[in-house]
CSV table of C-alpha atoms and ligand atoms in Angstrom, one decimal:
chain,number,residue,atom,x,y,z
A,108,UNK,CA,16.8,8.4,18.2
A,109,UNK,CA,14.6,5.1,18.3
A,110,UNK,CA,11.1,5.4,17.5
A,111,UNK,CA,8.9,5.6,20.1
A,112,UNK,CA,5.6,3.5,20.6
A,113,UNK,CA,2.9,4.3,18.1
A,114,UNK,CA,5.1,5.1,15.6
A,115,UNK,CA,3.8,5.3,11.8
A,116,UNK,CA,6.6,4.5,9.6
A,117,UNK,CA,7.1,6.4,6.2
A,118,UNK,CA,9.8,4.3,3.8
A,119,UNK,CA,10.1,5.5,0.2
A,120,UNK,CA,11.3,8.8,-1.4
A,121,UNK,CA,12.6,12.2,-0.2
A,122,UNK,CA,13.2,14.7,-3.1
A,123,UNK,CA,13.7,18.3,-4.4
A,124,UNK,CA,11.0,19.6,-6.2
A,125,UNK,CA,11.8,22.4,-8.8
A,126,UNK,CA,8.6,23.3,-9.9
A,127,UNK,CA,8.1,25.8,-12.5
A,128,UNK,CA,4.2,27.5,-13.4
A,129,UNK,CA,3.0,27.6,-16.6
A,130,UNK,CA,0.2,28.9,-18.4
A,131,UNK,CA,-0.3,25.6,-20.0
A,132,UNK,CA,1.1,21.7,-19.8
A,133,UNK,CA,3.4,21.2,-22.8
A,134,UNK,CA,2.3,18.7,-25.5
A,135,UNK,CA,5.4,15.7,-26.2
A,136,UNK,CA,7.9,18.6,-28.2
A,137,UNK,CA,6.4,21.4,-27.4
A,138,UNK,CA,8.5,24.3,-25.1
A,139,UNK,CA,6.5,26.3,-22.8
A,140,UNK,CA,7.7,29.6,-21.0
A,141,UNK,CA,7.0,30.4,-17.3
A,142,UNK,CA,8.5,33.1,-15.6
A,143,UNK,CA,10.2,31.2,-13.0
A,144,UNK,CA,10.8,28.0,-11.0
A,145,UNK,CA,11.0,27.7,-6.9
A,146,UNK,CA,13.2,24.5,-5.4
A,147,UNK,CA,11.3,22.5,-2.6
A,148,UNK,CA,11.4,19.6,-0.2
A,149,UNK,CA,8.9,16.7,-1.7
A,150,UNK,CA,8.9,12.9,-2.5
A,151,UNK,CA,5.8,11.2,-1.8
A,152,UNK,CA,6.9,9.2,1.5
A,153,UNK,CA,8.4,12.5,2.7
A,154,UNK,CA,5.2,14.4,2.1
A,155,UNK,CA,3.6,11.5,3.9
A,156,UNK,CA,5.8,11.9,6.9
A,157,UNK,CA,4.9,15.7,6.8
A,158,UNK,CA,1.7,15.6,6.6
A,159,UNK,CA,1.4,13.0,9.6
A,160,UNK,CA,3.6,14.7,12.0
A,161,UNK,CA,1.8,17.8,11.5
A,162,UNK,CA,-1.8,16.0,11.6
A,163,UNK,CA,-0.4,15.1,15.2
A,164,UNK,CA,0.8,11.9,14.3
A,165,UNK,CA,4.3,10.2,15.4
A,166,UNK,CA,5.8,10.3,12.0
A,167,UNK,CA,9.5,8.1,11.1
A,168,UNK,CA,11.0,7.9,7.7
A,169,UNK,CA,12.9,5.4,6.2
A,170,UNK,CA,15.3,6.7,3.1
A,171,UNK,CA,17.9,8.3,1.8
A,172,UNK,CA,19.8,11.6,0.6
A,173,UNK,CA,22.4,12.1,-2.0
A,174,UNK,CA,25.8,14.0,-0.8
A,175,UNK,CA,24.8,17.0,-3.4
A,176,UNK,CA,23.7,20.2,-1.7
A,177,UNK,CA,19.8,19.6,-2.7
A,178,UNK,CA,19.8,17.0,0.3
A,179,UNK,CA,19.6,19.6,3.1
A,180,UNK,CA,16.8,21.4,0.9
A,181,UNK,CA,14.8,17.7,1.4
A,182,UNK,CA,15.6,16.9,4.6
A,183,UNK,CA,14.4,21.0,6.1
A,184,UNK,CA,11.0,20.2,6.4
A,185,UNK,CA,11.2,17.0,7.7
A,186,UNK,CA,13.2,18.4,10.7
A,187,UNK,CA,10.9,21.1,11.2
A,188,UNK,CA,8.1,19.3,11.3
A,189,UNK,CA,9.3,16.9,14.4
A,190,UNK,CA,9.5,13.5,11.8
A,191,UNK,CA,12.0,11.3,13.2
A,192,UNK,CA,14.8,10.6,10.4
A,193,UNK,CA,17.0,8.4,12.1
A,194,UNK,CA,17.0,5.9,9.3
A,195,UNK,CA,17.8,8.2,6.6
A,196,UNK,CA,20.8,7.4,5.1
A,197,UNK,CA,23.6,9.9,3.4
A,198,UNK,CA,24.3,8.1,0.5
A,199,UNK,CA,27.3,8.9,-2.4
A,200,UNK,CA,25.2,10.7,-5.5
A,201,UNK,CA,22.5,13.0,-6.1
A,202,UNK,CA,19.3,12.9,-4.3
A,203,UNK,CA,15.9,12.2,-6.2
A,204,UNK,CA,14.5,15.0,-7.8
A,205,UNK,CA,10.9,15.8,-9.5
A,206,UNK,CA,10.7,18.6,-11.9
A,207,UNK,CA,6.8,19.8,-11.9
A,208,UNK,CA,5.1,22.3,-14.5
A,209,UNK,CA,2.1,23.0,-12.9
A,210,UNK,CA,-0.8,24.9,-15.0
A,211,UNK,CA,-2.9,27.9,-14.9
A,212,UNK,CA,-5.6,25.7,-14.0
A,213,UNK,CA,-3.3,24.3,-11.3
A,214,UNK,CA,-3.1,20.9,-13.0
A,215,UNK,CA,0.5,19.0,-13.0
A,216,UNK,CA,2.9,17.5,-14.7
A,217,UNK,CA,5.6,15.4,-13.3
A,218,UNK,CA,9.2,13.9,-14.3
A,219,UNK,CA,10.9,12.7,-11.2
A,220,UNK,CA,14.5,11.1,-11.3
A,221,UNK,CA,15.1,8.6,-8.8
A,222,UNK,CA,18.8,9.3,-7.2
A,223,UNK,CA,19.7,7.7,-3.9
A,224,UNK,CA,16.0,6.9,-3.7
A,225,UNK,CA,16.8,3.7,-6.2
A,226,UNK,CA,19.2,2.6,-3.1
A,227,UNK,CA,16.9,1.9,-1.0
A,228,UNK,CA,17.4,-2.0,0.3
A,229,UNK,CA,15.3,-4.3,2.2
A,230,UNK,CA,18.0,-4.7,5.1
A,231,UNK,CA,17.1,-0.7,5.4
A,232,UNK,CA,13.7,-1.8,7.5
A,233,UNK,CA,14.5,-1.0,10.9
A,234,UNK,CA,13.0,-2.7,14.3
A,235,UNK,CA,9.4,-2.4,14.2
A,236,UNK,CA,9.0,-3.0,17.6
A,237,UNK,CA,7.4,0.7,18.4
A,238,UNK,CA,5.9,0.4,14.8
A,239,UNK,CA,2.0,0.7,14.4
A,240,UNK,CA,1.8,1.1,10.9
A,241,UNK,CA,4.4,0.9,8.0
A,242,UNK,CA,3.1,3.3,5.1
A,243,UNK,CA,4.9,2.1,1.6
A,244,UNK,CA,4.1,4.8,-1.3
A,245,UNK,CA,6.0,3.1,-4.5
A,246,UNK,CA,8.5,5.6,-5.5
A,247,UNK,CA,11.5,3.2,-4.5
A,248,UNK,CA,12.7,-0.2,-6.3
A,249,UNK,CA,9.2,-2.4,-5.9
A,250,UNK,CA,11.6,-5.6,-4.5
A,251,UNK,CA,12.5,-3.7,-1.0
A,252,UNK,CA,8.6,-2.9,-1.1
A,253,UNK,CA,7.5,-5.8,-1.4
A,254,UNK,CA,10.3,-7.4,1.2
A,255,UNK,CA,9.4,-4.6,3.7
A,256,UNK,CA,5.6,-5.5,3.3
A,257,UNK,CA,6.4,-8.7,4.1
A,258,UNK,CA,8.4,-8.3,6.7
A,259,UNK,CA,5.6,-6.2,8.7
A,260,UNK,CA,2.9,-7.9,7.7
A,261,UNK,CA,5.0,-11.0,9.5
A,262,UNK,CA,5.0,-9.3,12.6
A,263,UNK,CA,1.3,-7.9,12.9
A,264,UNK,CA,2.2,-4.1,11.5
A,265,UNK,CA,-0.4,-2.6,9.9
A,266,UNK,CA,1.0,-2.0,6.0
A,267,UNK,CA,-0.4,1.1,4.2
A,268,UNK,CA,0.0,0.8,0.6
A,269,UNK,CA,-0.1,3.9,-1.6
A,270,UNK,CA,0.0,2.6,-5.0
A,271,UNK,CA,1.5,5.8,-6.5
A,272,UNK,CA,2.7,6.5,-9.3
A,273,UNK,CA,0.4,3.8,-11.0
A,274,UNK,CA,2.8,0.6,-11.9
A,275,UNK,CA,2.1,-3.1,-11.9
A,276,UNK,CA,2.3,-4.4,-8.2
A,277,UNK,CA,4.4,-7.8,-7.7
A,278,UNK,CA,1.7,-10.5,-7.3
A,279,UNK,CA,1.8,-11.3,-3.6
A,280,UNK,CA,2.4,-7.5,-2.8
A,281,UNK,CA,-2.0,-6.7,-2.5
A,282,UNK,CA,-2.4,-9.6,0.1
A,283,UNK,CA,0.1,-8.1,2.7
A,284,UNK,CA,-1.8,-4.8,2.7
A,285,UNK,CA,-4.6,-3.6,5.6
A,286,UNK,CA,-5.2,0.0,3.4
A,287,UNK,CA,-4.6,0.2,0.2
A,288,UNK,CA,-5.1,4.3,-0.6
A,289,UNK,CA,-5.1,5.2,-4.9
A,290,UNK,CA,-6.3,7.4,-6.9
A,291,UNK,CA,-8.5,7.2,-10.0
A,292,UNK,CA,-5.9,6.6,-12.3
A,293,UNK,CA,-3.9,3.7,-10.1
A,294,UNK,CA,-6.9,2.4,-9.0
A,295,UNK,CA,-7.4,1.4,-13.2
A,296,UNK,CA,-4.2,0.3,-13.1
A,297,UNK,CA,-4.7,-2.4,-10.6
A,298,UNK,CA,-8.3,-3.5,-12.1
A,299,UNK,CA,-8.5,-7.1,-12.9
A,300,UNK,CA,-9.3,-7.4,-16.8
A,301,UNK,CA,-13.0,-7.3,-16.4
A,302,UNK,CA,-13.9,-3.6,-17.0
A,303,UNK,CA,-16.7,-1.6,-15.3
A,304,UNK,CA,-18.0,1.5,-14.7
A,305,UNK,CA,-19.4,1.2,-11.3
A,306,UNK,CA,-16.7,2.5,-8.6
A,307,UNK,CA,-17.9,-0.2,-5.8
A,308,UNK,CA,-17.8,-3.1,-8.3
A,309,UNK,CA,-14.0,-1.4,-9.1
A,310,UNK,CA,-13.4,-1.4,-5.8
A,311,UNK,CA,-14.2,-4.8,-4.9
A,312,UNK,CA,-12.7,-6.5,-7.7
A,313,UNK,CA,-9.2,-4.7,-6.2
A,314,UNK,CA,-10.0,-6.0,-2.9
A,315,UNK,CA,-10.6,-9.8,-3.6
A,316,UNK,CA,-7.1,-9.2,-4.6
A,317,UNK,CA,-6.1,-9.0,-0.7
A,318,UNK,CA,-6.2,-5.5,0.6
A,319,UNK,CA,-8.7,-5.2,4.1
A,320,UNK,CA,-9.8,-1.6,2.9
A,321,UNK,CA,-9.4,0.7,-0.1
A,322,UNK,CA,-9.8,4.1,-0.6
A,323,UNK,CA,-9.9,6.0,-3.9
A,324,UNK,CA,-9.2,9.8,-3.8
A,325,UNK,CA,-11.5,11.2,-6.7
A,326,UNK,CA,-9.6,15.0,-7.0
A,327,UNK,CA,-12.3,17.8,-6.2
A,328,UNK,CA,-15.0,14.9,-5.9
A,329,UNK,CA,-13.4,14.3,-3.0
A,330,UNK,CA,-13.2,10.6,-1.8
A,331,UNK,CA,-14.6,6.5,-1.8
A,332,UNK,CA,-13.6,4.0,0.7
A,333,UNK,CA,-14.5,0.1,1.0
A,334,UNK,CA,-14.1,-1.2,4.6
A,335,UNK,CA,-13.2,-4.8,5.3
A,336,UNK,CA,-16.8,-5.5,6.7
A,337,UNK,CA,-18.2,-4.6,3.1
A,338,UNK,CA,-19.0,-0.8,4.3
A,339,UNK,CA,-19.5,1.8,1.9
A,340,UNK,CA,-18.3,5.5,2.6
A,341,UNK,CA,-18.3,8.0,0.5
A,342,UNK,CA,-17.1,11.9,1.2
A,343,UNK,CA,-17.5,15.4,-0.7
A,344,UNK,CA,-14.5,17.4,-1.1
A,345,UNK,CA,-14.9,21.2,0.6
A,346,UNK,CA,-14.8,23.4,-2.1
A,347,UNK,CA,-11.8,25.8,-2.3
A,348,UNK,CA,-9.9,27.3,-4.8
A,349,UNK,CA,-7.4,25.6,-6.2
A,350,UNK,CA,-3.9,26.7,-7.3
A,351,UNK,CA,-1.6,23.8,-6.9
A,352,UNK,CA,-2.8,20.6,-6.4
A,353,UNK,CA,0.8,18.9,-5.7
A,354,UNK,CA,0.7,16.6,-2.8
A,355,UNK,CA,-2.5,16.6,-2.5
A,356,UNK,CA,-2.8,13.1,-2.5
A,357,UNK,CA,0.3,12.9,-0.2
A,358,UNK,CA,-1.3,15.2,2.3
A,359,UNK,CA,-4.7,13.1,2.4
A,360,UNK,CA,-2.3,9.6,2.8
A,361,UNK,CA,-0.9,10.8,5.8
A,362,UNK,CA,-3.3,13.3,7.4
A,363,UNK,CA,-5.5,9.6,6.8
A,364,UNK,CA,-3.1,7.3,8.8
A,365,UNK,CA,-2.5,9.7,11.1
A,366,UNK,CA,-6.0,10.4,12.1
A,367,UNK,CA,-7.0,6.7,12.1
A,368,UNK,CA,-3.8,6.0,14.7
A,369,UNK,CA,-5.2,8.5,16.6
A,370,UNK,CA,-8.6,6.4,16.9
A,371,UNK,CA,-11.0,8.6,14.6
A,372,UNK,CA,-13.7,6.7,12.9
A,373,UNK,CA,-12.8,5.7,9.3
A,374,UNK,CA,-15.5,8.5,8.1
A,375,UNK,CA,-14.1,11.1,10.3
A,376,UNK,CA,-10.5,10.2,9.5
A,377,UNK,CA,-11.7,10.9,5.8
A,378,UNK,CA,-13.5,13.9,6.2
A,379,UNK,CA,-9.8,15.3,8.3
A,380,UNK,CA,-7.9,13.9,5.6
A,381,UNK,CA,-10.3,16.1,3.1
A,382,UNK,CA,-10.1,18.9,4.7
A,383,UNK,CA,-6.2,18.9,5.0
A,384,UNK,CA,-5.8,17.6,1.2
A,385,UNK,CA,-8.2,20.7,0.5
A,386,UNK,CA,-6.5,23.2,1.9
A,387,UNK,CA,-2.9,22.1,0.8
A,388,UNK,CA,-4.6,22.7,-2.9
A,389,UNK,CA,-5.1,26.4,-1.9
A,390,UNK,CA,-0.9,27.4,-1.8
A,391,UNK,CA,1.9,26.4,-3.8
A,392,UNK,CA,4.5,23.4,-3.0
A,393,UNK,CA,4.2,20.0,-1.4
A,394,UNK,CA,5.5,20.3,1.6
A,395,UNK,CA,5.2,23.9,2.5
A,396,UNK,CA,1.7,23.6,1.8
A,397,UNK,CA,0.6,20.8,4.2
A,398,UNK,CA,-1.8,22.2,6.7
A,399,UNK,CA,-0.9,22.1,11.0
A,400,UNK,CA,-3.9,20.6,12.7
A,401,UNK,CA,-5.1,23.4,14.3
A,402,UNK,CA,-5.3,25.2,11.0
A,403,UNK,CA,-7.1,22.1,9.5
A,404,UNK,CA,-9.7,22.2,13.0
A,405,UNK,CA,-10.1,25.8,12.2
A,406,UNK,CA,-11.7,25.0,8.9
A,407,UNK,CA,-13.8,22.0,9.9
A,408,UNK,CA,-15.4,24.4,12.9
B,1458,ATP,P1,-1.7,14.7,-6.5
B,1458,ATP,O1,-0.9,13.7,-7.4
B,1458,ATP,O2,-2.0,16.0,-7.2
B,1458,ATP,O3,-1.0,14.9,-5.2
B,1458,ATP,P2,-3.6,12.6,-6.4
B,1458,ATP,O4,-3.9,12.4,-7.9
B,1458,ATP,O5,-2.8,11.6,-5.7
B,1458,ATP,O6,-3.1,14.1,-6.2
B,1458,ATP,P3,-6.4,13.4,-6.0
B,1458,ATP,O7,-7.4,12.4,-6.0
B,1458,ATP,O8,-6.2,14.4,-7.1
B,1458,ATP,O9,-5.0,12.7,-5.6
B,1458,ATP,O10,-6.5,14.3,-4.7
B,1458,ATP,C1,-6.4,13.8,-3.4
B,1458,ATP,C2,-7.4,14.4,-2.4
B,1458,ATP,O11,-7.1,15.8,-2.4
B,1458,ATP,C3,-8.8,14.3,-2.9
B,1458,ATP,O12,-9.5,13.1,-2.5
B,1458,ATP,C4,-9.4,15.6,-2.3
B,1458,ATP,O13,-9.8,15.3,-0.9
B,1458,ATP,C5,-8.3,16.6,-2.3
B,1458,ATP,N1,-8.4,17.4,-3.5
B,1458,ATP,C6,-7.7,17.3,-4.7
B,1458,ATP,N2,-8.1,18.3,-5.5
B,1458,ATP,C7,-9.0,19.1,-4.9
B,1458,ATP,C8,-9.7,20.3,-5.2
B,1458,ATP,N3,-9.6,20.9,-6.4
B,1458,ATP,N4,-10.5,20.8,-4.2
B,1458,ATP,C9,-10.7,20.2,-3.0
B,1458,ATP,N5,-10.0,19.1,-2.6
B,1458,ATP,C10,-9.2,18.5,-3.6
């Protein structure tokens, strides 16, 4: 099936997440005992995709699956959820895996091997004729990144980069990029060596760097975002209880590019992506725990 017009494109990682709950993170050589683990569709660009389709948006994914039987367990929700994976490959090997101990608090921990994920190529971009924005998390080899970037930025695509997990960007990478979407922690990690404490000056310095707009998710203080015209938003979290925060972030990026696609004002398009990212903190999982938009309406009204 060829994307149809409007399309956001998802490239980057599909994975299996065996997550196991703890009543603390362990320390470097420490064992910790949980009762249990559960097995779960995630990967960051496959959260994405979830996330967007199910915030109403016309999600596609680029990627690929290993041959083991974990691949059908990362693929499941995809399907479901309507996202278009006709340029997901099957590839010989295992498919990328995270293993997450999450807390008693409901903070994480994450080791996530790579798989098929590392095959990703740059001839894997498809046509981006029907293509309205190509969202790049960084989960896959940085050179097809930076090639597919390129590539779309070439031909007027909007890029979305989520710079997650935090790692050093190839230099021309930032100045291909009309949203750049971080976190605290990545947002450090792409600070030019002249530290300060004040977010906007943070902000700023990241965006002389070439991104149009940048927005920092801040955990349960909820959101920043610099627009190209120098605008300054800023948005509370809604207070829930958390229990899992995993793919919280993931649900924000695409309930985000979903929203704007769909014409919201930037502010607005936050406070959905909030409220989605909010309630996928109050169940367990990545991908099982993305709200529909309807449920995310219901707890906006
Ligand atoms: P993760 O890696 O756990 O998926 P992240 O580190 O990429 O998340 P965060 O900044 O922790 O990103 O969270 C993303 C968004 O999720 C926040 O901007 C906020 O909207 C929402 N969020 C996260 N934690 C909470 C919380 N405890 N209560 C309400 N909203 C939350």
């Amino acid at each position: 099936m060829l994307p149809t017009s409007g399309t956001l494109l998802f490239a980057g990682a599909l994975n299996v997440d065996f997550s196991i709950r703890v009543p603390h993170l362990p320390e470097p050589g420490e064992t910790v005992l949980g009762p249990n683990y559960q097995v779960m569709p995630g990967g960051k660009a496959a959260n994405q995709a979830v996330a967007c389709a199910r915030a109403g948006g016309q999600a596609a994914l680029v990627g690929a699956v290993g041959t083991d039987p974990f691949a059908e367990v990362a693929l499941c929700c995809l399907r479901a959820s309507g996202v278009n994976l006709s340029g997901v490959r099957t590839l010989q090997g295992s498919s990328g895996a995270a293993f997450i101990g999450i807390s008693d608090t409901g903070e994480n921990t994450i080791l996530v091997a790579a798989g098929t994920n590392a095959a990703l190529r740059p001839e894997d971009l498809p046509d981006l004729t029907a293509v309205d924005m190509l969202v790049l998390p960084l989960e896959t080899p940085l050179p097809t990144i930076q090639a597919f970037a390129e590539a779309a930025w070439q031909r007027g695509v909007q890029v979305v980069l989520n710079a997650a997990p935090a790692q050093t960007l190839p230099p021309l990478l930032l100045q291909y990029v009309s949203l750049l979407i971080v976190n605290e922690g990545e947002l450090r990690a792409l600070m030019p060596p002249v530290p300060t404490e004040d977010l906007w000056q943070q902000l700023r310095a990241v965006q002389q760097q070439g991104p149009k707009a940048i927005v920092v998710t801040l955990g349960e203080r909820g959101c920043a975002a610099l627009l190209a015209d120098g605008t300054q938003l800023r948005i509370p979290a809604p207070v829930v209880t958390a229990v899992d925060t995993t793919g919280a972030g993931d649900t924000f990026t695409g309930t985000l590019v979903a929203a704007l696609s769909r014409g919201l004002h930037f502010a607005d398009a936050l406070i959905w992506a909030s409220a989605a990212a909010a309630l996928a903190c109050t169940r367990p999982g990545a991908q099982p725990s993305i709200p529909s938009a309807d449920e995310v309406e219901a707890f906006l009204s």
